[in-house]
Amino acid sequence: MKEIDVSGGSYTYKVYIDESTSNFNNALKNNDIQINNKFFIITDHQVHSIYRDKIDELFEEVNYKVLVIPSGEKNKNFNTIENIYKFLMENACDRSSTLVAFGGGIVGDLVGYVAATYMRGMKYISIPTTIISMVDSSIGGKVGYNFENIKNVIGTFYTPIFVFISIDFLRTLPNKEFINGIAEVIKYGIIKEKQLLYYLEHNLKSILSLDKDKLLYIIEKSLRIKHEVVSVDFKDKDYRNILNFGHTIGHGIEIVSNHGVAHGYAVALGMLVELKLSQYKLNFKKEDYDYIYYLMNSIGFPTKYKVDNMDLFMYAIKHDKKTENNQIKFSLVEEIGISKTGVVIDESLIEKAMEESIERRYL
Ligand SMILES: NC(=O)c1ccc[n+]([C@@H]2O[C@H](COP(=O)([O-])OP(=O)(O)OC[C@H]3O[C@@H](n4cnc5c(N)ncnc54)[C@H](O)[C@@H]3O)[C@@H](O)[C@H]2O)c1
Ligand SMILES: [Zn+2]
């Protein structure tokens, strides 16, 4: 089992990365958690249907209750948050209790938010079960939910007691969800480390067939890159924005597709558009654009998309958290591995970049 120490604001916590869950109980005991107090495990329907027995096995030594919430981005809203609060109240959850997020990024973001707010802050543990949640959402401390058609617009920063990653969970993850998460790994490669893109390219087959060592490598590498960025700017004042690469356009696509395009796929399309913007504004090389386009294609990402409601798309982009004083700001890349935050972009240039990348009307 590998351990990475992660600092989040004024706290430090451990991220464990392992091949299986056999060391989970040690993690529990080594992290200053009173195991004779109550545990409240929150998971979603799909994960619960597969891992009901696993939950029993992992928590057999403790007193726990499980709440199953509906799966899907459409349920990442206040209604679900309210149901979690009610469940905690009804079961006399108090500050000696521990919450557990058992699932993907949605469960993680919701439970983290509840942990941050219920009784002004509870202990919580994160057990991510998707690639996205393993390489991205489970570290960095951003928790929250969607409101009025804007992604993650209500939220705060809050960190878990520890994160336990077991790559065994990935064996049941549908292929579509697996690819979905690889988008974030590509993002880390583009913004910080070209080597990671080469690694993906050269080991694609074994990664897609869930080779343990290759998975452990990309997960650890991604987490270290994310941690390196977050530790410099936990509260996202500026530098951390580089992690938003591909996400401004990506969030717009998630909204206009009514979440029909999942997060990673939307971010992959968003990265192509934002690489085009990088070409216009920062002289990002065309051959590098072509290389990333080729890599995405070979992994199985769709690279074509037509926004059918441009007004809603622009509304979503303008309300993205990175917009300030009505100026739309992007985090772009000068070259692979070198990012630049706060690049102001006109609406008309966004449309041009869309046309010349994912719409490909003029190519
Ligand atoms: N907080 C952050 O910093 C941050 C970073 C990245 C993404 N996010 C958020 O994360 C969310 C996306 O995360 P996600 O892709 O993990 O979504 P998700 O939680 O919806 O999981 C995807 C699907 O896979 C299912 N699933 C999960 N684990 C499984 C397993 N092991 N086997 C079979 N099925 C499984 C889930 O039930 C769900 O249907 C978005 O809401 C995004 O905004 C947050
Ligand atoms: Zn993301």
Short mmCIF file of C-alpha atoms and ligand atoms in Angstrom, two decimals:
data_model
loop_
_atom_site.label_atom_id
_atom_site.label_comp_id
_atom_site.label_asym_id
_atom_site.label_seq_id
_atom_site.Cartn_x
_atom_site.Cartn_y
_atom_site.Cartn_z
CA MET A 1 0.00 0.00 0.00
CA LYS A 2 1.31 3.44 -0.97
CA GLU A 3 0.72 6.51 1.16
CA ILE A 4 0.79 10.08 -0.04
CA ASP A 5 0.64 12.92 2.47
CA VAL A 6 -1.66 15.61 1.18
CA SER A 7 -1.88 19.08 2.64
CA GLY A 8 -5.17 20.86 2.27
CA GLY A 9 -5.33 24.30 3.80
CA SER A 10 -4.24 23.91 7.37
CA TYR A 11 -4.78 20.14 7.42
CA THR A 12 -2.74 17.21 6.29
CA TYR A 13 -4.27 13.86 5.47
CA LYS A 14 -3.23 10.63 3.88
CA VAL A 15 -4.22 9.16 0.56
CA TYR A 16 -3.70 5.40 0.48
CA ILE A 17 -3.38 3.69 -2.88
CA ASP A 18 -3.68 -0.06 -2.90
CA GLU A 19 -4.47 -3.01 -5.14
CA SER A 20 -7.27 -4.21 -2.90
CA THR A 21 -9.20 -3.22 0.22
CA SER A 22 -7.41 -5.64 2.54
CA ASN A 23 -5.60 -2.84 4.37
CA PHE A 24 -8.67 -0.68 4.91
CA ASN A 25 -9.04 -1.58 8.56
CA ASN A 26 -5.46 -0.60 9.27
CA ALA A 27 -6.12 2.76 7.66
CA LEU A 28 -9.17 3.17 9.87
CA LYS A 29 -7.21 2.36 13.00
CA ASN A 30 -4.21 4.48 12.10
CA ASN A 31 -6.15 7.67 11.62
CA ASP A 32 -7.33 8.65 15.01
CA ILE A 33 -10.93 7.63 14.46
CA GLN A 34 -12.88 6.29 17.42
CA ILE A 35 -14.17 3.11 15.87
CA ASN A 36 -16.69 2.56 18.65
CA ASN A 37 -18.59 5.66 17.51
CA LYS A 38 -21.14 5.60 14.68
CA PHE A 39 -20.35 5.53 10.97
CA PHE A 40 -22.74 6.87 8.33
CA ILE A 41 -21.97 5.52 4.89
CA ILE A 42 -23.44 7.28 1.88
CA THR A 43 -23.36 5.59 -1.50
CA ASP A 44 -25.39 5.60 -4.70
CA HIS A 45 -27.77 3.00 -6.10
CA GLN A 46 -25.45 1.58 -8.69
CA VAL A 47 -22.46 1.28 -6.38
CA HIS A 48 -24.63 -0.16 -3.63
CA SER A 49 -26.06 -2.82 -5.91
CA ILE A 50 -22.53 -4.06 -6.61
CA TYR A 51 -20.80 -3.41 -3.30
CA ARG A 52 -23.42 -4.06 -0.61
CA ASP A 53 -21.44 -7.06 0.66
CA LYS A 54 -18.14 -5.24 0.42
CA ILE A 55 -19.52 -2.46 2.63
CA ASP A 56 -20.56 -5.08 5.21
CA GLU A 57 -17.10 -6.62 5.05
CA LEU A 58 -15.19 -3.33 5.35
CA PHE A 59 -17.25 -2.01 8.24
CA GLU A 60 -18.07 -5.25 10.04
CA GLU A 61 -16.17 -4.18 13.15
CA VAL A 62 -18.07 -0.92 13.57
CA ASN A 63 -21.55 0.37 14.18
CA TYR A 64 -22.76 1.76 10.85
CA LYS A 65 -25.80 2.79 8.82
CA VAL A 66 -26.03 3.15 5.06
CA LEU A 67 -27.96 5.69 3.00
CA VAL A 68 -28.36 4.96 -0.70
CA ILE A 69 -28.88 8.02 -2.89
CA PRO A 70 -29.91 8.05 -6.57
CA SER A 71 -27.03 7.95 -9.09
CA GLY A 72 -26.38 10.63 -11.69
CA GLU A 73 -25.38 14.26 -12.08
CA LYS A 74 -29.03 15.39 -12.12
CA ASN A 75 -29.24 14.34 -8.48
CA LYS A 76 -26.20 16.35 -7.43
CA ASN A 77 -28.50 18.98 -5.99
CA PHE A 78 -29.83 20.40 -2.77
CA ASN A 79 -32.65 17.88 -2.66
CA THR A 80 -30.12 15.06 -2.20
CA ILE A 81 -28.14 17.13 0.33
CA GLU A 82 -31.36 17.65 2.31
CA ASN A 83 -32.08 13.90 2.28
CA ILE A 84 -28.61 13.22 3.64
CA TYR A 85 -29.12 15.81 6.43
CA LYS A 86 -32.46 14.19 7.32
CA PHE A 87 -30.91 10.73 7.41
CA LEU A 88 -28.19 11.98 9.76
CA MET A 89 -30.69 13.73 12.05
CA GLU A 90 -33.04 10.75 12.17
CA ASN A 91 -30.19 8.47 13.17
CA ALA A 92 -28.77 10.76 15.83
CA CYS A 93 -25.54 11.48 14.01
CA ASP A 94 -23.40 13.75 16.16
CA ARG A 95 -19.92 15.17 16.03
CA SER A 96 -18.37 11.99 17.35
CA SER A 97 -19.68 10.15 14.28
CA THR A 98 -17.82 9.67 11.00
CA LEU A 99 -19.33 10.07 7.53
CA VAL A 100 -18.12 7.90 4.67
CA ALA A 101 -18.36 8.79 0.97
CA PHE A 102 -18.41 5.47 -0.86
CA GLY A 103 -18.68 6.01 -4.61
CA GLY A 104 -17.70 8.27 -7.48
CA GLY A 105 -17.20 12.01 -7.69
CA ILE A 106 -20.84 12.82 -7.17
CA VAL A 107 -21.13 10.96 -3.88
CA GLY A 108 -17.76 12.44 -2.86
CA ASP A 109 -18.72 16.05 -3.60
CA LEU A 110 -22.11 15.73 -1.88
CA VAL A 111 -20.87 13.92 1.22
CA GLY A 112 -17.92 16.29 1.54
CA TYR A 113 -20.34 19.22 1.50
CA VAL A 114 -22.58 17.62 4.10
CA ALA A 115 -19.55 16.84 6.25
CA ALA A 116 -18.44 20.47 5.99
CA THR A 117 -21.82 21.86 7.02
CA TYR A 118 -23.62 19.38 9.28
CA MET A 119 -23.06 20.55 12.84
CA ARG A 120 -20.44 22.94 11.46
CA GLY A 121 -18.14 20.14 10.41
CA MET A 122 -17.87 16.38 10.75
CA LYS A 123 -15.09 13.88 10.21
CA TYR A 124 -15.37 12.08 6.92
CA ILE A 125 -13.56 9.37 4.98
CA SER A 126 -13.49 9.11 1.23
CA ILE A 127 -13.52 5.78 -0.62
CA PRO A 128 -13.50 6.69 -4.31
CA THR A 129 -14.69 4.04 -6.75
CA THR A 130 -14.27 5.70 -10.17
CA ILE A 131 -11.18 6.92 -12.02
CA ILE A 132 -12.39 10.54 -11.79
CA SER A 133 -12.82 10.35 -8.07
CA MET A 134 -9.50 8.54 -7.59
CA VAL A 135 -7.36 10.91 -9.64
CA ASP A 136 -9.21 14.12 -9.09
CA SER A 137 -12.25 14.83 -6.94
CA SER A 138 -11.20 12.96 -3.81
CA ILE A 139 -8.26 15.26 -3.25
CA GLY A 140 -8.15 19.00 -3.36
CA GLY A 141 -10.92 19.70 -0.89
CA LYS A 142 -13.57 21.10 -3.25
CA VAL A 143 -17.01 19.90 -2.25
CA GLY A 144 -20.45 21.05 -3.32
CA TYR A 145 -23.44 20.66 -5.59
CA ASN A 146 -25.13 22.05 -8.70
CA PHE A 147 -27.71 24.82 -8.49
CA GLU A 148 -29.86 26.56 -11.12
CA ASN A 149 -28.11 24.86 -14.01
CA ILE A 150 -24.64 25.82 -12.85
CA LYS A 151 -22.20 23.10 -11.92
CA ASN A 152 -20.75 23.07 -8.40
CA VAL A 153 -21.77 26.68 -7.84
CA ILE A 154 -22.64 26.05 -4.19
CA GLY A 155 -19.75 24.62 -2.27
CA THR A 156 -16.83 25.03 0.04
CA PHE A 157 -13.38 23.65 0.77
CA TYR A 158 -13.25 20.75 3.18
CA THR A 159 -10.89 17.80 3.53
CA PRO A 160 -11.42 14.20 4.64
CA ILE A 161 -9.61 12.37 7.43
CA PHE A 162 -8.17 10.07 4.78
CA VAL A 163 -8.81 8.79 1.28
CA PHE A 164 -8.64 5.09 0.56
CA ILE A 165 -8.14 4.15 -3.08
CA SER A 166 -8.38 0.51 -4.09
CA ILE A 167 -7.98 -0.08 -7.81
CA ASP A 168 -10.00 -3.27 -7.40
CA PHE A 169 -13.15 -1.11 -7.61
CA LEU A 170 -12.28 -0.26 -11.19
CA ARG A 171 -12.97 -3.85 -12.28
CA THR A 172 -16.72 -3.26 -12.15
CA LEU A 173 -16.63 0.23 -13.62
CA PRO A 174 -18.30 0.31 -17.06
CA ASN A 175 -15.81 1.00 -19.85
CA LYS A 176 -17.55 4.30 -20.65
CA GLU A 177 -16.98 5.50 -17.07
CA PHE A 178 -13.36 4.37 -17.21
CA ILE A 179 -12.64 6.41 -20.35
CA ASN A 180 -14.56 9.28 -18.75
CA GLY A 181 -11.93 9.43 -16.01
CA ILE A 182 -8.97 9.17 -18.34
CA ALA A 183 -9.89 12.68 -19.58
CA GLU A 184 -8.60 14.08 -16.28
CA VAL A 185 -5.35 12.12 -16.65
CA ILE A 186 -4.89 13.63 -20.13
CA LYS A 187 -5.55 17.03 -18.59
CA TYR A 188 -2.74 16.55 -16.06
CA GLY A 189 -0.43 15.57 -18.91
CA ILE A 190 -1.34 18.65 -20.96
CA ILE A 191 -1.05 21.17 -18.16
CA LYS A 192 1.94 19.72 -16.31
CA GLU A 193 3.68 16.70 -17.74
CA LYS A 194 4.14 15.62 -21.33
CA GLN A 195 5.61 12.29 -20.15
CA LEU A 196 2.23 11.28 -18.80
CA LEU A 197 0.71 11.66 -22.28
CA TYR A 198 3.45 9.45 -23.76
CA TYR A 199 2.87 6.93 -21.00
CA LEU A 200 -0.85 6.81 -21.84
CA GLU A 201 -0.11 6.52 -25.54
CA HIS A 202 2.43 3.70 -25.14
CA ASN A 203 0.55 1.71 -22.51
CA LEU A 204 -2.97 2.27 -23.71
CA LYS A 205 -3.88 -1.33 -24.30
CA SER A 206 -2.75 -2.54 -20.89
CA ILE A 207 -4.32 0.45 -19.14
CA LEU A 208 -7.65 -0.22 -20.83
CA SER A 209 -7.39 -3.88 -19.83
CA LEU A 210 -6.82 -2.75 -16.22
CA ASP A 211 -3.20 -3.81 -15.77
CA LYS A 212 -2.54 -3.24 -12.06
CA ASP A 213 0.90 -1.67 -12.26
CA LYS A 214 -0.05 0.67 -15.07
CA LEU A 215 -3.18 1.77 -13.22
CA LEU A 216 -1.28 2.34 -10.01
CA TYR A 217 1.25 4.40 -11.97
CA ILE A 218 -1.26 6.73 -13.65
CA ILE A 219 -3.30 7.17 -10.48
CA GLU A 220 -0.31 8.01 -8.33
CA LYS A 221 1.19 10.30 -10.96
CA SER A 222 -2.10 12.15 -11.41
CA LEU A 223 -2.61 12.56 -7.68
CA ARG A 224 0.90 13.89 -7.23
CA ILE A 225 0.38 16.45 -9.99
CA LYS A 226 -2.93 17.55 -8.51
CA HIS A 227 -1.43 17.76 -5.06
CA GLU A 228 1.53 19.78 -6.29
CA VAL A 229 -0.86 22.37 -7.73
CA VAL A 230 -3.37 22.40 -4.87
CA SER A 231 -0.71 22.72 -2.18
CA VAL A 232 0.44 26.01 -3.74
CA ASP A 233 -3.04 27.52 -4.01
CA PHE A 234 -5.60 25.54 -1.99
CA LYS A 235 -8.31 28.22 -2.13
CA ASP A 236 -8.08 28.63 -5.91
CA LYS A 237 -6.98 32.26 -5.97
CA ASP A 238 -5.04 31.89 -9.20
CA TYR A 239 -2.51 29.11 -9.86
CA ARG A 240 -4.97 26.31 -9.09
CA ASN A 241 -7.02 27.52 -12.05
CA ILE A 242 -4.69 25.55 -14.30
CA LEU A 243 -6.65 22.48 -13.17
CA ASN A 244 -9.68 24.06 -14.78
CA PHE A 245 -8.20 23.56 -18.24
CA GLY A 246 -10.91 22.17 -20.54
CA HIS A 247 -13.55 22.67 -17.86
CA THR A 248 -15.02 26.07 -18.79
CA ILE A 249 -16.12 24.80 -22.21
CA GLY A 250 -16.66 21.32 -20.72
CA HIS A 251 -19.13 22.59 -18.12
CA GLY A 252 -20.99 24.46 -20.87
CA ILE A 253 -21.32 21.21 -22.85
CA GLU A 254 -22.51 19.32 -19.76
CA ILE A 255 -25.24 21.91 -19.26
CA VAL A 256 -26.44 22.19 -22.87
CA SER A 257 -26.54 18.41 -23.20
CA ASN A 258 -28.55 18.28 -19.97
CA HIS A 259 -25.76 16.06 -18.58
CA GLY A 260 -26.16 13.67 -21.52
CA VAL A 261 -22.43 14.19 -22.13
CA ALA A 262 -20.66 12.97 -18.99
CA HIS A 263 -18.06 15.12 -17.23
CA GLY A 264 -14.90 13.56 -18.68
CA TYR A 265 -16.22 13.42 -22.24
CA ALA A 266 -17.32 17.05 -21.97
CA VAL A 267 -13.92 18.02 -20.58
CA ALA A 268 -12.18 16.16 -23.44
CA LEU A 269 -14.20 18.19 -25.96
CA GLY A 270 -13.55 21.29 -23.86
CA MET A 271 -9.81 20.64 -23.95
CA LEU A 272 -9.84 20.53 -27.76
CA VAL A 273 -11.63 23.89 -27.90
CA GLU A 274 -9.34 25.39 -25.27
CA LEU A 275 -6.27 24.09 -27.10
CA LYS A 276 -7.56 25.95 -30.17
CA LEU A 277 -7.88 29.07 -28.02
CA SER A 278 -4.33 28.40 -26.82
CA GLN A 279 -3.24 28.28 -30.48
CA TYR A 280 -4.84 31.69 -31.15
CA LYS A 281 -3.70 33.43 -27.99
CA LEU A 282 -0.50 31.72 -26.85
CA ASN A 283 0.92 30.21 -30.04
CA PHE A 284 0.35 26.66 -28.88
CA LYS A 285 1.81 24.43 -31.61
CA LYS A 286 -0.51 22.95 -34.21
CA GLU A 287 1.43 19.66 -34.20
CA ASP A 288 0.82 19.32 -30.45
CA TYR A 289 -2.89 20.00 -31.00
CA ASP A 290 -2.88 17.26 -33.65
CA TYR A 291 -1.04 14.88 -31.29
CA ILE A 292 -3.58 15.36 -28.49
CA TYR A 293 -6.43 15.05 -30.95
CA TYR A 294 -4.94 11.75 -32.17
CA LEU A 295 -4.44 10.52 -28.59
CA MET A 296 -8.06 11.29 -27.66
CA ASN A 297 -9.30 9.55 -30.77
CA SER A 298 -7.25 6.44 -30.08
CA ILE A 299 -8.56 6.27 -26.50
CA GLY A 300 -12.12 6.45 -27.77
CA PHE A 301 -13.20 10.01 -26.99
CA PRO A 302 -15.71 11.55 -29.37
CA THR A 303 -14.01 14.62 -30.84
CA LYS A 304 -17.01 16.18 -32.55
CA TYR A 305 -19.88 18.04 -30.92
CA LYS A 306 -22.34 20.71 -32.02
CA VAL A 307 -23.88 22.94 -29.36
CA ASP A 308 -27.52 23.40 -30.27
CA ASN A 309 -28.38 26.08 -27.73
CA MET A 310 -25.64 28.69 -27.94
CA ASP A 311 -27.44 31.10 -25.59
CA LEU A 312 -27.60 28.55 -22.78
CA PHE A 313 -24.00 27.53 -23.52
CA MET A 314 -22.76 31.11 -23.21
CA TYR A 315 -24.89 31.62 -20.08
CA ALA A 316 -23.22 28.59 -18.50
CA ILE A 317 -19.76 29.82 -19.46
CA LYS A 318 -20.37 33.33 -18.20
CA HIS A 319 -21.60 31.98 -14.89
CA ASP A 320 -18.64 29.67 -14.56
CA LYS A 321 -16.73 30.48 -11.42
CA LYS A 322 -13.74 31.76 -13.36
CA THR A 323 -15.68 34.66 -14.90
CA GLU A 324 -14.99 37.99 -13.21
CA ASN A 325 -16.47 41.43 -13.97
CA ASN A 326 -18.17 39.96 -17.00
CA GLN A 327 -14.81 39.00 -18.51
CA ILE A 328 -14.55 35.36 -19.53
CA LYS A 329 -11.21 34.06 -18.34
CA PHE A 330 -9.58 30.80 -19.35
CA SER A 331 -6.63 28.84 -18.15
CA LEU A 332 -4.79 27.88 -21.35
CA VAL A 333 -1.49 26.27 -22.33
CA GLU A 334 1.54 27.84 -23.98
CA GLU A 335 3.02 24.43 -24.68
CA ILE A 336 2.41 20.96 -23.32
CA GLY A 337 3.30 21.18 -19.64
CA ILE A 338 3.24 24.99 -19.39
CA SER A 339 -0.03 26.67 -18.42
CA LYS A 340 -1.18 30.24 -18.12
CA THR A 341 -4.13 31.39 -16.02
CA GLY A 342 -6.49 34.34 -16.48
CA VAL A 343 -6.41 34.66 -20.28
CA VAL A 344 -9.33 36.94 -21.24
CA ILE A 345 -11.25 35.64 -24.26
CA ASP A 346 -14.01 37.30 -26.29
CA GLU A 347 -17.24 35.47 -26.96
CA SER A 348 -16.65 35.62 -30.72
CA LEU A 349 -13.28 33.88 -30.34
CA ILE A 350 -14.94 31.07 -28.38
CA GLU A 351 -17.35 30.51 -31.25
CA LYS A 352 -14.49 30.51 -33.75
CA ALA A 353 -12.54 27.99 -31.67
CA MET A 354 -15.60 25.75 -31.44
CA GLU A 355 -16.05 25.89 -35.19
CA GLU A 356 -12.41 25.10 -35.85
CA SER A 357 -12.11 22.28 -33.34
CA ILE A 358 -15.10 20.20 -32.29
CA GLU A 359 -17.55 21.49 -34.92
CA ARG A 360 -14.88 21.37 -37.60
CA ARG A 361 -16.90 23.37 -40.06
CA TYR A 362 -13.90 25.00 -41.66
CA LEU A 363 -11.35 22.21 -41.64
N1 LIG B 1 -14.46 18.11 -6.26
C1 LIG B 1 -13.64 18.10 -7.28
O1 LIG B 1 -12.53 18.60 -7.21
C2 LIG B 1 -14.07 17.40 -8.53
C3 LIG B 1 -13.13 17.07 -9.50
C4 LIG B 1 -13.54 16.35 -10.62
C5 LIG B 1 -14.86 15.99 -10.76
N2 LIG B 1 -15.76 16.34 -9.80
C6 LIG B 1 -17.17 15.95 -9.91
O2 LIG B 1 -17.24 14.53 -9.96
C7 LIG B 1 -18.40 14.16 -10.69
C8 LIG B 1 -18.03 13.09 -11.68
O3 LIG B 1 -17.47 12.00 -11.00
P1 LIG B 1 -17.69 10.49 -11.48
O4 LIG B 1 -17.39 10.38 -12.91
O5 LIG B 1 -16.97 9.63 -10.51
O6 LIG B 1 -19.29 10.35 -11.41
P2 LIG B 1 -20.30 9.42 -10.61
O7 LIG B 1 -20.11 9.57 -9.17
O8 LIG B 1 -21.64 9.75 -11.17
O9 LIG B 1 -19.95 7.95 -11.07
C9 LIG B 1 -20.19 7.55 -12.39
C10 LIG B 1 -21.14 6.36 -12.47
O10 LIG B 1 -20.41 5.18 -12.14
C11 LIG B 1 -21.09 4.45 -11.12
N3 LIG B 1 -20.03 3.80 -10.35
C12 LIG B 1 -19.20 4.39 -9.46
N4 LIG B 1 -18.27 3.51 -9.05
C13 LIG B 1 -18.51 2.35 -9.67
C14 LIG B 1 -17.87 1.08 -9.67
N5 LIG B 1 -16.75 0.85 -8.98
N6 LIG B 1 -18.41 0.09 -10.42
C15 LIG B 1 -19.52 0.33 -11.18
N7 LIG B 1 -20.15 1.51 -11.24
C16 LIG B 1 -19.65 2.52 -10.50
C17 LIG B 1 -21.92 5.46 -10.39
O11 LIG B 1 -23.03 4.86 -9.80
C18 LIG B 1 -22.32 6.41 -11.52
O12 LIG B 1 -23.45 5.90 -12.17
C19 LIG B 1 -18.94 15.42 -11.33
O13 LIG B 1 -20.07 15.85 -10.62
C20 LIG B 1 -17.82 16.43 -11.18
O14 LIG B 1 -18.28 17.76 -11.07
C21 LIG B 1 -15.40 17.03 -8.69
ZN ZN B 2 -13.03 17.50 -14.02
#
